[in-house]
Amino acid sequence: MPKVFRNLCPRNCFSTCSILSYVENGKLVRVSGDPAHGFTRGNLCAKGYAYVERVYSPERILHPLRQFPRGSGNWCPITWEEALETIARKILELKGRYHSFRPVGFCKQYGNMGLLHYAANALFDGLGSVTVTEGNSCWSAGLDAYLYSMGSMEKPDPEDMVNSKVIVLWGVNPAWTAVHQMHFIDRARTRGAQVVVIDPVFTATAAQADLYLRPKAGSDGALALGMAKYIVENAWHDHEFLAHHVEGYEAFFAYLTSISYDWVEQETALPVEAIKEVTELYALNSPAAIWTGLGLQRHTNGGQNVRTILTLAALTGNLGRPGAGLYNPSMTPWELFSFYTRDHVISRHPVEHRRININLLGAELKKTTDPPVKMLWLAQRDLFQDAHTGSLRGALEDLELIVQVDQFLNRSSRYADIFLPTTTQFEEWDVLPSYWHHWIGINEPAISPLGESKSDLQIAWDLSRKLNELSPGICSFPTAGKEEEWVAGEFNQEVYSRLEIEDYRELLQGPRKLKWPQVAWEEMKFKTPSEKFEISSLTAASEGLPLLPVYSEPASAPAAYPFRLMTPHSQSGNNSQFLNLPWLTWGTGEPCLRINPLTAKRLGLSNGARVRVYNQQGEIVFPVKLSATIREDTLVCFQGWPGSAEHELNDLLNGSPTDMGSKGSGRPSIAIHDTFVNLCPA
Amino acid sequence: MRQVGFLVDVSRCLGCRACEVACKNYFGLGETQRYRRVSEVEWQTEDGIGLFYLSLACNHCENPECFRVCPNRTYRKRRDGIVVHDAGLCDGCCTCVKACPYGAPQYDADTGKVDKCDLCVSRLDAGLRPACEEACTNDALKVIFLDRIDETGLLKSVPTLPDIRITRPSIRFNPPVVRKQWLSKK
């Protein structure tokens, strides 16, 4: 009989599943969902079911490696001692040369969101002021729209969606990116709810919808303005709610009179009948919920577009009640935890790091001087999943040492000198909350670390030990410890009382749900300066943004590059992760470029024809797949094109900044869906 | 005659592929083995875009071609209609792989043998649901007794399914649905 352990999926994902891991003779033999988890209800997704293959993949790196020369692919095993000594001596040498730790760069993202994985952050805090990357390419613009409107990013319990009469899924494809939510959406439907999908791509979620609208990408704000205008014209707005809880609606009403339905039709490419139909459905069926997707805010006008969509809830009073509300990821339940690992150093010795923009990493590394960045610690991240990948190459080549900490070599590894293998969640202790649901589980080691892999926490302890051996007192991060004690450190009395437990070990019997409001904003006390929902935001105005959610034109295709290239998530990968696993990719065909059949006909292309897709930044060659799911001016390639040394899909992405993002994330995000290309037969 | 089979509700399938990979996880399949396969089917309708996902494993046919063609007699049709394969007798000749219209038998390069979906007979015998059905979040996949169900409203085939007349597959479908779509201004 296999022994069963509990693990958590630490990926950057809505579901944060609890996993049951079956172990025989010290080997993970299979995984299953955890029936004790009320949100994921015993199911994993395709990626989750592939974990056994991921853990034992022959491609997984299990020993420290050194690549010499850089870019050669000539990776040779070295000992941990050699690796740590090389890294520590480089850090000390840079400190000596520049009288500063700022030549040491630290770049980590969301490859593993576990709280113990912040150990790397704390390790560098322990040195003092280094150079860290700031911002993310994920959710920044939409997050700021919520912050300007409501003051903080709070949202309902996603299980409350069962109480909705209308659910608007706006620019989100949960069938592929949050599959467990589909159960709650379906339950709402069986209780009579109508599901609306608004998306420039007819997705698997759209195929489930009662009503689907396909606006031009980036025109969501115009669509929302048309809806708001129709609501007000028909007096479907909630007078009482507006009078008590909404700031600046009068000015917004005046703005709405200045727009015409003809203009909305022209911007969105949708007929006015469609706009009226969706508005009537949303405004007249209470309670109604809107889920603003992450895709929709990845435009140069994405933040303003989200702000405009949020006003629809304020106009109709769809806030603070069961079944109503606005959905977006929220880190609020995370804030209950102690961040014992992340704040290990800074809770005692605050550190001011030098911050550079992660979304322009190549350019930022190049222009950073006095002192320049000479070394990079790269953790849980493939740099080539962002835009501006062309400029990145030169900047990385200029660095004297690049250390990569991960489980697999990825496209960034071409530039790395040392690779440190880390454990998967099955080989370590950890805990992490969800940014979507309210369930908390625990992650216990199910198997011993494979090969010589070490947890991020162990690596941080070991490097601190090596640094302090060479230069006593140089790093204030601990040099040893016990992982499980650090997990315990992440809990506190508040978390325990909200979970109704006395000890984190009780979670080994099954995840528990936080006592946490099912409904956001029930008290109607928003965290804005006016304590109201701010349609008109003086905060936004003071930060250089429009006072009102007025429309700003989306980026449009230049004459030379008439097609918009969109790169949404597939069901088989999570950004750069999982797509190296045959269980998820074998037999599914070469990644392709989706093209509308009418466009294909015009260009004389048939299914499978190879095309060269190009713009001023690069080119790649693809087979095409004809699909009416997208507009004639749009091309779609789902994430996962494997790339090559010469060509990366992301080389084509120009990475203009989004209009918002600095407030919540420090930097604007990338307008990744405002990429324009041309194509011709290859 | 008792006949166990699958009911696939293509109007509910999300194309998430959890069924396909849950099967690989449960059986520890080889890299190139897909006992269950999910494909995307798109067609044009008068009402707009037709899009559904087709999740197929072994169809446990009434007249299984694999059973008929295998030179080593590795296939057997049980009394409940489930077609099982004895990989121990298989020499990997792949005659069945070529004969099956649905691509159910899957060759494993590591073992040099073919194997396929056995409808999780060991799980069924233990009162459990098949791994694929259990992994489906949207209740799109169900095991049925074809000799007992009322087939009203069910389809025997859907677009892209190979001709069913040769082997009479034990699979039924809830029909695809196309709902209201506003694709662009006319």
Coordinates of C-alpha atoms in Angstrom, one line a residue, chain A residues 29-32 41 43-46 49-50 52-53 58 175-176 179-180 182-183 186 189 202-204 207-214 265 269-271 273-274 277 571-572 582-588 594 625-629 631, chain B residues 10-34 38 40 42 44 49-53 106-107 123 129 131 133-139 177-186:
Chain A
V29 CA 4.1 6.9 -8.0
R30 CA 1.0 9.0 -8.6
V31 CA -0.9 12.1 -7.5
S32 CA -4.6 12.8 -7.1
R41 CA -13.0 19.1 -4.7
N43 CA -9.6 17.3 -8.9
L44 CA -6.3 18.5 -10.4
C45 CA -5.8 20.0 -13.8
A46 CA -3.9 18.4 -16.7
Y49 CA -1.8 15.3 -13.1
A50 CA 1.6 15.5 -14.9
V52 CA 5.1 12.5 -11.5
E53 CA 6.6 13.0 -14.9
P58 CA 15.2 12.8 -17.4
A175 CA -11.9 26.5 -18.6
W176 CA -8.2 26.5 -19.3
V179 CA -10.8 24.9 -14.3
H180 CA -12.1 24.4 -10.7
M182 CA -16.1 26.2 -13.8
H183 CA -17.9 23.9 -11.2
D186 CA -22.0 25.6 -13.6
R189 CA -26.2 28.1 -14.2
F202 CA -13.8 32.5 -28.8
T203 CA -12.4 30.3 -26.1
A204 CA -13.4 27.0 -24.5
A207 CA -18.3 27.8 -25.9
Q208 CA -20.0 27.3 -22.5
A209 CA -21.5 30.8 -22.4
D210 CA -25.1 31.7 -22.9
L211 CA -24.1 34.9 -24.6
Y212 CA -20.7 35.7 -26.2
L213 CA -19.4 39.0 -27.4
R214 CA -16.3 39.4 -29.5
E265 CA -19.9 50.4 -32.5
A269 CA -16.8 46.5 -33.9
L270 CA -19.9 45.1 -32.2
P271 CA -23.4 46.1 -33.2
E273 CA -27.9 45.4 -30.4
A274 CA -25.2 43.3 -28.8
E277 CA -28.4 42.9 -25.0
Q571 CA -4.4 24.5 -20.9
S572 CA -1.2 22.5 -20.9
P582 CA 5.8 14.8 -23.1
W583 CA 2.7 13.9 -21.1
L584 CA 1.3 17.3 -21.9
T585 CA 2.7 17.9 -25.3
W586 CA 3.4 14.6 -27.1
G587 CA 0.9 13.9 -29.9
T588 CA -0.7 17.3 -29.8
R594 CA -4.3 30.5 -35.6
K625 CA -4.4 26.6 -38.4
L626 CA -7.5 28.1 -39.8
S627 CA -9.9 29.1 -37.1
A628 CA -12.9 31.4 -37.0
T629 CA -12.5 31.8 -33.3
R631 CA -11.2 38.1 -35.9
Chain B
V10 CA -19.4 17.5 -25.9
S11 CA -21.5 20.5 -24.9
R12 CA -19.8 20.4 -21.5
C13 CA -16.3 19.3 -22.3
L14 CA -13.9 22.2 -21.6
G15 CA -11.0 20.8 -23.5
C16 CA -8.9 21.1 -20.3
R17 CA -7.2 17.7 -20.9
A18 CA -7.4 16.7 -17.2
C19 CA -9.0 13.3 -18.2
E20 CA -6.1 12.6 -20.6
V21 CA -3.3 13.3 -18.1
A22 CA -5.1 11.8 -15.1
C23 CA -5.1 8.5 -17.1
K24 CA -1.4 8.8 -17.7
N25 CA -0.9 9.6 -14.0
Y26 CA -3.0 6.7 -12.8
F27 CA -1.4 4.1 -15.1
G28 CA 2.1 5.6 -15.2
L29 CA 2.0 5.6 -19.0
G30 CA 5.0 6.1 -21.3
E31 CA 5.8 9.4 -22.8
T32 CA 4.2 8.5 -26.1
Q33 CA 1.1 6.7 -24.8
R34 CA -2.2 8.5 -24.8
V38 CA -8.6 15.3 -26.4
E40 CA -10.6 20.4 -30.7
E42 CA -14.4 23.6 -35.0
Q44 CA -19.1 26.8 -39.1
I49 CA -18.8 29.4 -34.4
G50 CA -19.2 25.7 -33.5
L51 CA -16.5 24.6 -31.1
F52 CA -16.3 21.5 -29.0
Y53 CA -13.7 19.2 -27.6
Q106 CA -1.0 3.0 -28.1
Y107 CA 2.6 1.8 -28.6
R123 CA -11.3 0.5 -10.4
R129 CA -15.1 5.5 -11.2
A131 CA -9.6 7.8 -13.5
E133 CA -14.3 10.3 -15.3
E134 CA -13.2 11.1 -11.8
A135 CA -10.9 13.9 -13.0
C136 CA -13.5 15.7 -15.1
T137 CA -14.4 18.9 -13.4
N138 CA -17.5 19.7 -15.5
D139 CA -19.2 16.2 -15.6
V177 CA -24.5 23.3 -28.6
V178 CA -24.1 26.7 -30.2
R179 CA -25.5 29.5 -28.2
K180 CA -25.9 33.3 -28.8
Q181 CA -22.8 34.9 -30.3
W182 CA -22.1 38.5 -31.4
L183 CA -18.9 38.1 -33.4
S184 CA -18.8 41.5 -35.2
K185 CA -20.9 44.2 -36.7
K186 CA -22.4 43.0 -40.0

